[in-house]
CSV table of C-alpha atoms in Angstrom, one decimal:
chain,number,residue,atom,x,y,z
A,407,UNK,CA,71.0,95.3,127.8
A,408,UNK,CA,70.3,91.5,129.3
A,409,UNK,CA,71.4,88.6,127.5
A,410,UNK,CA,73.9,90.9,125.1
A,411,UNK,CA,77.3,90.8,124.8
A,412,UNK,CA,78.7,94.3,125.5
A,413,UNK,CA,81.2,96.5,124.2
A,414,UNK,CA,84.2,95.7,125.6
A,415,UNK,CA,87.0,98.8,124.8
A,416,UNK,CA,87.0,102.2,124.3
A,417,UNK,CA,88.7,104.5,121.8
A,418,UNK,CA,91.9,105.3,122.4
A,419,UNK,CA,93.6,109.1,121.9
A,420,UNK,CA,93.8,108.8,118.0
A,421,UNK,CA,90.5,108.0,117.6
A,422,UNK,CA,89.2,110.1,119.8
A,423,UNK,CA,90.9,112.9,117.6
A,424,UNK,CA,89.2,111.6,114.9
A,425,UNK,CA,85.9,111.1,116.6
A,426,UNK,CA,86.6,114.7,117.3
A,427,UNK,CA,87.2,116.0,114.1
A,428,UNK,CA,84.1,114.1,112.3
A,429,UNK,CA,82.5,116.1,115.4
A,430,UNK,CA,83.0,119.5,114.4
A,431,UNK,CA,82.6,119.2,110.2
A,432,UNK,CA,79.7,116.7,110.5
A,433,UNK,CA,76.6,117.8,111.9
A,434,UNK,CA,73.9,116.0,113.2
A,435,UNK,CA,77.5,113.3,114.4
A,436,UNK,CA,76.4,111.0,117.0
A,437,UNK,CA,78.6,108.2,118.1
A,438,UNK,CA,75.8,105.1,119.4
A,439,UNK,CA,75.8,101.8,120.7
A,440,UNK,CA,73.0,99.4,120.1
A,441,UNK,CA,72.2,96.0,120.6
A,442,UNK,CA,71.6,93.9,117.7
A,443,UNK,CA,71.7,89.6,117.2
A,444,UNK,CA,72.7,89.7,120.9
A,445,UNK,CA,75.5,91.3,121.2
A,446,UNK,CA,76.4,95.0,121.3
A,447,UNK,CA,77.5,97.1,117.7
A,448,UNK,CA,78.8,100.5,117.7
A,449,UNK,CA,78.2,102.5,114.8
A,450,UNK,CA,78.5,106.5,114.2
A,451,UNK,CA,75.5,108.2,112.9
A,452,UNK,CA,76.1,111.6,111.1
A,453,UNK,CA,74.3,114.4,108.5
A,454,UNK,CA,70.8,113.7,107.5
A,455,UNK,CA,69.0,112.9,104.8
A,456,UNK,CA,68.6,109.7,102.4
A,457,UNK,CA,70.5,106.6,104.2
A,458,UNK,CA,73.5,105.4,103.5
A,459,UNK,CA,75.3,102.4,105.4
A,460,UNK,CA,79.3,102.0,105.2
A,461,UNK,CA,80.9,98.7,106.1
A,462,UNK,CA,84.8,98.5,106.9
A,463,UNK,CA,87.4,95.8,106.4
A,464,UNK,CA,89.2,93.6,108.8
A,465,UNK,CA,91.9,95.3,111.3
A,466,UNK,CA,89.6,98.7,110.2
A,467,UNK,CA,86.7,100.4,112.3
A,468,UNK,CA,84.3,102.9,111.6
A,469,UNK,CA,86.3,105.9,111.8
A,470,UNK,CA,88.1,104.5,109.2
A,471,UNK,CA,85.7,106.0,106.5
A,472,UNK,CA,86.8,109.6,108.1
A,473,UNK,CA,88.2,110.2,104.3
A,474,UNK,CA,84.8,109.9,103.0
A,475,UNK,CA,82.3,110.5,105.5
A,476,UNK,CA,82.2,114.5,105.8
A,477,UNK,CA,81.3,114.7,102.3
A,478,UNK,CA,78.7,112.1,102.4
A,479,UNK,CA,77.5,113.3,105.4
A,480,UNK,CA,76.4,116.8,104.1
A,481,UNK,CA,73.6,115.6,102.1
A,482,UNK,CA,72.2,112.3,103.6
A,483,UNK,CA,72.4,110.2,106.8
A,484,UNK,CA,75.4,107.9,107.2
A,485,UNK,CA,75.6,104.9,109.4
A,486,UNK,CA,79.2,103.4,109.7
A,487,UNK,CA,79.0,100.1,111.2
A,488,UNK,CA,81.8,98.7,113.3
A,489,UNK,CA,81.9,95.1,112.5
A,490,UNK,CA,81.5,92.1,115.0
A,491,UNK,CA,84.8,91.6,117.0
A,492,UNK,CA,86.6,95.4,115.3
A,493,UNK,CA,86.7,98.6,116.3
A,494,UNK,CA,84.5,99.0,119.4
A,495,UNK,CA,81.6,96.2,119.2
A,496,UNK,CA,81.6,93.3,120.5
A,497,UNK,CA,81.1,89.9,119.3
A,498,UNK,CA,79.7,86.2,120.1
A,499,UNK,CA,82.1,83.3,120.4
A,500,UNK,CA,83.1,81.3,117.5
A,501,UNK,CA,82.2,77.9,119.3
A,502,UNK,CA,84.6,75.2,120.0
A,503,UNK,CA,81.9,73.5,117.9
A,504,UNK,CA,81.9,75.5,114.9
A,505,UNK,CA,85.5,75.2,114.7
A,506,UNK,CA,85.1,71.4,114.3
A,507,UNK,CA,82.5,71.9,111.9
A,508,UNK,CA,79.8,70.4,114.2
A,509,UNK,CA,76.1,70.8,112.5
A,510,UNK,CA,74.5,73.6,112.1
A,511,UNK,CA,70.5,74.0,111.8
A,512,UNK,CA,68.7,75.3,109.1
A,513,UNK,CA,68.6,79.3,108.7
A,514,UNK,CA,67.1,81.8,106.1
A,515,UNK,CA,70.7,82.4,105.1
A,516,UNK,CA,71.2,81.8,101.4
A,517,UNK,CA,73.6,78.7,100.7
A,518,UNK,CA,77.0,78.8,102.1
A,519,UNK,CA,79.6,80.0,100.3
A,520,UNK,CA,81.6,78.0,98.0
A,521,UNK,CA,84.5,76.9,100.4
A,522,UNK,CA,87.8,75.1,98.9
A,523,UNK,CA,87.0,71.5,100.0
A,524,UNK,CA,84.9,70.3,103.3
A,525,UNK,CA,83.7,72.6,105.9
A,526,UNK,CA,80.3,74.4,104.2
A,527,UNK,CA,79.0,74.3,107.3
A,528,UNK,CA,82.1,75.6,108.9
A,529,UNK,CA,82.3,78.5,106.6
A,530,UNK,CA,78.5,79.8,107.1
A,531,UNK,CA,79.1,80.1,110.7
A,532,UNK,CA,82.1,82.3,109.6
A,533,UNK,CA,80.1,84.1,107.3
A,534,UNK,CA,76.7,84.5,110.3
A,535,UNK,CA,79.5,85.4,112.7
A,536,UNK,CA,79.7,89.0,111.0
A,537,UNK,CA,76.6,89.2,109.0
A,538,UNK,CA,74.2,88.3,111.3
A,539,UNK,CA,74.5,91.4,113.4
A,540,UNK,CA,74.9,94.0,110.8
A,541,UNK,CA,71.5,92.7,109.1
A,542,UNK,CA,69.7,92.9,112.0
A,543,UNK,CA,71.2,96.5,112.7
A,544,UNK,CA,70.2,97.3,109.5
A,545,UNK,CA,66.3,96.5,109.9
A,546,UNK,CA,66.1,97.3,113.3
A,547,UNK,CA,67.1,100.5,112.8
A,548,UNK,CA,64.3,100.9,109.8
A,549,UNK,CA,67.4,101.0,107.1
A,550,UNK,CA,66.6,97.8,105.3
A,551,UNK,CA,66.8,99.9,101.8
A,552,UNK,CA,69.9,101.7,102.8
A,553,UNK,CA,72.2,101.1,99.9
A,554,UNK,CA,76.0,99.5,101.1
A,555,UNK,CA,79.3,100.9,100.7
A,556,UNK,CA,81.5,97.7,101.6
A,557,UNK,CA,84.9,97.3,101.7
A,558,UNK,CA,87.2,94.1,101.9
A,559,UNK,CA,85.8,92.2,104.6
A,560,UNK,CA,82.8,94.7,104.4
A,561,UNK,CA,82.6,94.1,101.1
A,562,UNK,CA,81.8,90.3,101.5
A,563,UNK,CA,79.1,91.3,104.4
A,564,UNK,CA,77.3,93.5,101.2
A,565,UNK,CA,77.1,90.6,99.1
A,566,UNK,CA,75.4,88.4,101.7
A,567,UNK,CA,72.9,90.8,103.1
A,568,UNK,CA,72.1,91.5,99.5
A,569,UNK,CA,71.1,87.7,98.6
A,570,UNK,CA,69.9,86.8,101.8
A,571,UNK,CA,66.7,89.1,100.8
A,572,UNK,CA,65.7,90.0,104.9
A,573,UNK,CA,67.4,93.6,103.6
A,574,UNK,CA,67.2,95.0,100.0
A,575,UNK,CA,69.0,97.8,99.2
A,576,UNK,CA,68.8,100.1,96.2
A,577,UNK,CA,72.6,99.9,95.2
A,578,UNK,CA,75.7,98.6,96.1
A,579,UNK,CA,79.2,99.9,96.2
A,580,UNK,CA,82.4,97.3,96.6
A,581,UNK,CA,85.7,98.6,97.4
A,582,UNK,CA,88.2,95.8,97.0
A,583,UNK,CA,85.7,93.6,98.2
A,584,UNK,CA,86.2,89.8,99.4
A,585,UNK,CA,83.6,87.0,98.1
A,586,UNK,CA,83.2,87.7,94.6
A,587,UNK,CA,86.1,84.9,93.6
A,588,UNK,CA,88.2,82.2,94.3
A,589,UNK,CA,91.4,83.6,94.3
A,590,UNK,CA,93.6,85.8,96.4
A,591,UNK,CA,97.2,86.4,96.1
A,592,UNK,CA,99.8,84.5,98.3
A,593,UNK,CA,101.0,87.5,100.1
A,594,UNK,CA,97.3,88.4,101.0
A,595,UNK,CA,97.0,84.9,102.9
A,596,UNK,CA,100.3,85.1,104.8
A,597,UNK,CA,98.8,89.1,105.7
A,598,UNK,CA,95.4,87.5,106.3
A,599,UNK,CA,97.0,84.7,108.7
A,600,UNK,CA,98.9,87.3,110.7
A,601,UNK,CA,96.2,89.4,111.0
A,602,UNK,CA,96.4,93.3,112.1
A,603,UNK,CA,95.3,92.3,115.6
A,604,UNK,CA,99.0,90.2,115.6
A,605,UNK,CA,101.1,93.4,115.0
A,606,UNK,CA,101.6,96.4,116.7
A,607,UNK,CA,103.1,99.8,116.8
A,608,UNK,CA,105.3,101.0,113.2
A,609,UNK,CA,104.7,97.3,112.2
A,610,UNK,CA,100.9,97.9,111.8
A,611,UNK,CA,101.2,100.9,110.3
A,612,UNK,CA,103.6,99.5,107.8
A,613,UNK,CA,101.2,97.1,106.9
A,614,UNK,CA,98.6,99.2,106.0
A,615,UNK,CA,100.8,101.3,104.4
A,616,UNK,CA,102.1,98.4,102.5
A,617,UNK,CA,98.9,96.9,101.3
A,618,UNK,CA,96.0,99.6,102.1
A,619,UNK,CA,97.4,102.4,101.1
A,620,UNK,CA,100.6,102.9,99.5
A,621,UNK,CA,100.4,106.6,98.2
A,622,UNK,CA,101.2,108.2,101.5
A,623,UNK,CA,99.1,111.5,102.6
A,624,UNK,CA,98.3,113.3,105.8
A,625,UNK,CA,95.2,111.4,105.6
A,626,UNK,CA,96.5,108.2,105.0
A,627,UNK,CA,99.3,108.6,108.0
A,628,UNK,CA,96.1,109.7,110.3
A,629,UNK,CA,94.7,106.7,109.2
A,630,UNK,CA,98.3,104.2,110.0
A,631,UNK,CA,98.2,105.4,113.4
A,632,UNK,CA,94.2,104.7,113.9
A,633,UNK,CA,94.9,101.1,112.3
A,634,UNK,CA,98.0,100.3,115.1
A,635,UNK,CA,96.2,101.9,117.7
A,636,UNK,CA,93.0,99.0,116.8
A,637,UNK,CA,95.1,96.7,116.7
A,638,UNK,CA,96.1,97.2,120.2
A,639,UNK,CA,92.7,96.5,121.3
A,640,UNK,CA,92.7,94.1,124.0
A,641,UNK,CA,91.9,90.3,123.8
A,642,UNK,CA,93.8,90.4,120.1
A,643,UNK,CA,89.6,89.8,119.2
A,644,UNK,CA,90.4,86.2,119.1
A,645,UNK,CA,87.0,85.2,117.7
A,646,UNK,CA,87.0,87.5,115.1
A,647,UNK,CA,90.1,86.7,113.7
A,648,UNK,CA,89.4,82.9,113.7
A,649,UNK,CA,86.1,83.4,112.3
A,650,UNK,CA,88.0,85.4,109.4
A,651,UNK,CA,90.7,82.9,108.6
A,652,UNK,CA,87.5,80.7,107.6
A,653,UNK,CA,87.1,82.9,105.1
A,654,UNK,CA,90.3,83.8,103.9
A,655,UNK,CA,92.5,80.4,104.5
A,656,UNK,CA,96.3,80.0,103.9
A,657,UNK,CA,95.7,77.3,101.2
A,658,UNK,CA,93.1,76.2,98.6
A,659,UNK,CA,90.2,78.2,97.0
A,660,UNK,CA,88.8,81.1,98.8
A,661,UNK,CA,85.1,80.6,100.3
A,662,UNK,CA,83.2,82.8,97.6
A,663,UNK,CA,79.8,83.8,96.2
A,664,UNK,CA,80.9,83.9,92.5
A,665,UNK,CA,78.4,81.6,91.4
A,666,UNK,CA,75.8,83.4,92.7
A,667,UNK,CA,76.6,87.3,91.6
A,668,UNK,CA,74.0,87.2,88.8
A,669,UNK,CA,71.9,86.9,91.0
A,670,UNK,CA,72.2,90.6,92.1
A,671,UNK,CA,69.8,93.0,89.9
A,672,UNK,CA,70.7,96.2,92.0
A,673,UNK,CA,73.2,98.5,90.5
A,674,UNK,CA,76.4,97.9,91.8
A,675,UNK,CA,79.6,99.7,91.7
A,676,UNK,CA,82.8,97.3,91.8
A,677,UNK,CA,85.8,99.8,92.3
A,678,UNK,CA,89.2,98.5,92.9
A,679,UNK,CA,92.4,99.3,92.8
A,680,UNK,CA,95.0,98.3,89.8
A,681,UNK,CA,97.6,97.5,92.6
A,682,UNK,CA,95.7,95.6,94.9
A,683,UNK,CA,98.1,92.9,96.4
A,684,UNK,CA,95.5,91.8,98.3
A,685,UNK,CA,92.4,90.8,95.9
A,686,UNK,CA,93.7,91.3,92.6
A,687,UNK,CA,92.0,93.3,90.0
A,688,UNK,CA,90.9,90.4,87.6
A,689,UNK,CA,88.8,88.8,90.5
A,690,UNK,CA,86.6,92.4,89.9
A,691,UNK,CA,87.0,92.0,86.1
A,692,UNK,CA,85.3,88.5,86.5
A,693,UNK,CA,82.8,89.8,88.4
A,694,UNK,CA,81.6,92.7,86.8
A,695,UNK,CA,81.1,90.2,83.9
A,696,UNK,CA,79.1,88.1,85.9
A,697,UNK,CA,76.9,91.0,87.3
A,698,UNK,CA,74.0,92.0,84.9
A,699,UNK,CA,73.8,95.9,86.4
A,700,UNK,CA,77.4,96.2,87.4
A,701,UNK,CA,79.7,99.0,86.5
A,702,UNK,CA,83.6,98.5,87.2
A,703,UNK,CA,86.2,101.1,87.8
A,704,UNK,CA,90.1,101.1,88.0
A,705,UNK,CA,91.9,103.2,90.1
A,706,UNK,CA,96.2,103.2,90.1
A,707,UNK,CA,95.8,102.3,93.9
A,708,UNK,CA,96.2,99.8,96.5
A,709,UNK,CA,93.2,97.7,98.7
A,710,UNK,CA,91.9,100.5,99.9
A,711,UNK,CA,91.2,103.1,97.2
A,712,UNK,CA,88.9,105.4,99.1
A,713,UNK,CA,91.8,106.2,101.5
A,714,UNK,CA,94.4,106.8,98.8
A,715,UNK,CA,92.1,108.8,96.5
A,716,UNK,CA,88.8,109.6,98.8
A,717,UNK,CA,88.2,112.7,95.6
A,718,UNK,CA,88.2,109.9,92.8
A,719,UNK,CA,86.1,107.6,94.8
A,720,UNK,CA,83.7,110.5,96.0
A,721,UNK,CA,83.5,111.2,91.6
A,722,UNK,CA,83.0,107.4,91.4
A,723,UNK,CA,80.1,107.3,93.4
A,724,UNK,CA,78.4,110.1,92.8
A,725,UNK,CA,75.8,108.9,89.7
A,726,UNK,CA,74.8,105.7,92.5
A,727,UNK,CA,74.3,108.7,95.5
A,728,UNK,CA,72.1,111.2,92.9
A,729,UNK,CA,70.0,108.4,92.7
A,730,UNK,CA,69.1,108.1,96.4
């Protein structure tokens, strides 16, 4: 693997409990490392059948879809991506140039998003920093029609494989997604600045608690203790974190691709949660509106509503999986 930038950690015991448990009630479950945009993406590969591609949030990993994955698992394939710079894949350098907003040449990306002042350029190397590998994951691996199950940060990565065309897939799921608005609560700028990576231990897992998933259950306590055990990844993923404060700053409007949601004719499944401190509920109100085949639902959750309530969301997607 010349010329690509490797994984550079392992999982740790919690995860490998989980990896464990995904083992024995998912089968085909292979855990695989490929190299993709040079550099090197894990992603876990279970069941068989129709694809299906799920795509995490910051501070989160792959395993983090353990509420959901068994049950998707049983009748189709399921390829959860860990994102560039999280969970266990490595990631390029944000440049010393990009963070001065030095040019960039011309791509087939779609136009940047819509950033709160200066810095367009700035922001699509933000946006490439994630994207890029994932899209070219996605077609290398023959899944260019997989439909997308994003969340958060995930979320935002849907959106901008979806309108940058190389991939086209039959239907979208956002789960408190970023890049469908402006906005985003004060508290979830000062949680975005500190960034999972910066805590550790109880304070992580209060965190998640806090703003991922406030309705405590076994799962949910499993899934605290994966969170603070990512977090104490090595090398705080430095990169990743600056490349994400691009696109989630402490002040001014959000970089976002509101003005271009109608431009997504794929059915497309906004659910979100009603206590989402994070990305509040309107900014999914506004964008259903602005989506011509886009169906919203409200759950009484937090930011991460398939962790909370993995049965609801399961119900939720359903009619979108009986398609595929």
């Amino acid at each position: 693997m010349s010329n690509v930038y490797a994984v550079v950690s392992r999982p740790g015991p919690v995860e490998e409990r989980l990896l464990d448990e995904l083992a024995a009630s998912t089968q085909p479950f292979s855990v695989m490392r490929r190299g993709a945009a040079g550099i090197a993406l894990r992603y876990l590969d279970a069941g068989s059948g129709p694809p299906l591609v799920l795509l995490h949030g910051r501070g989160h990993a792959a395993t983090s879809w353990l509420p959901l994955l068994p049950a998707l698992a049983r009748h189709r394939r399921v390829i959860a991506v860990d994102l560039p710079g999280f969970g266990h894949s490595a990631w390029r350098p944000f440049p010393a140039s990009a963070r001065a907003g030095a040019s960039r040449p011309p791509t087939s990306a779609p136009a940047p998003l819509i950033p709160g002042g200066d810095g367009d350029d700035l922001v699509a190397r933000a946006l490439d920093f994630f994207v890029d590998p994932v899209e070219a994951l996605l077609c290398d691996l023959g899944l260019s029609e997989a439909p997308l199950v994003g969340h958060s940060l995930g979320g935002l990565c849907a959106l901008a494989i979806t309108l940058r065309r190389r991939a086209r897939p039959r239907w979208l799921a956002l789960i408190g997604a970023m890049g469908v608005g402006p906005e985003m609560s004060a508290l979830g700028r000062a949680y975005f600045l500190l960034g999972p990576e910066r805590a550790a231990g109880r304070a992580s897992i209060a965190l998640f608690q806090r703003f991922g998933a406030p309705t405590e259950t076994s799962c949910t306590a499993r899934l605290g203790a994966l969170h603070a055990e990512l977090a104490s990844v090595p090398d705080g993923r430095r990169d990743a974190a600056t490349a994400f404060r691009v696109l989630a700053p402490l002040r001014g409007p959000v970089p976002h691709l509101r003005e271009r949601l109608g431009e997504i004719e794929t059915d497309t499944l906004l659910l979100w949660g009603e206590r989402d401190e994070l990305l509040p509920a309107p900014l999914a109100i506004g964008a259903a509106a602005r989506m011509p085949r886009a169906t919203l639902k409200l759950l009484p959750r937090g930011h991460a509503p398939h962790h909370e309530a993995p049965e609801e969301t399961l119900r939720h997607l359903a009619p979108l999986l009986d398609r595929s």
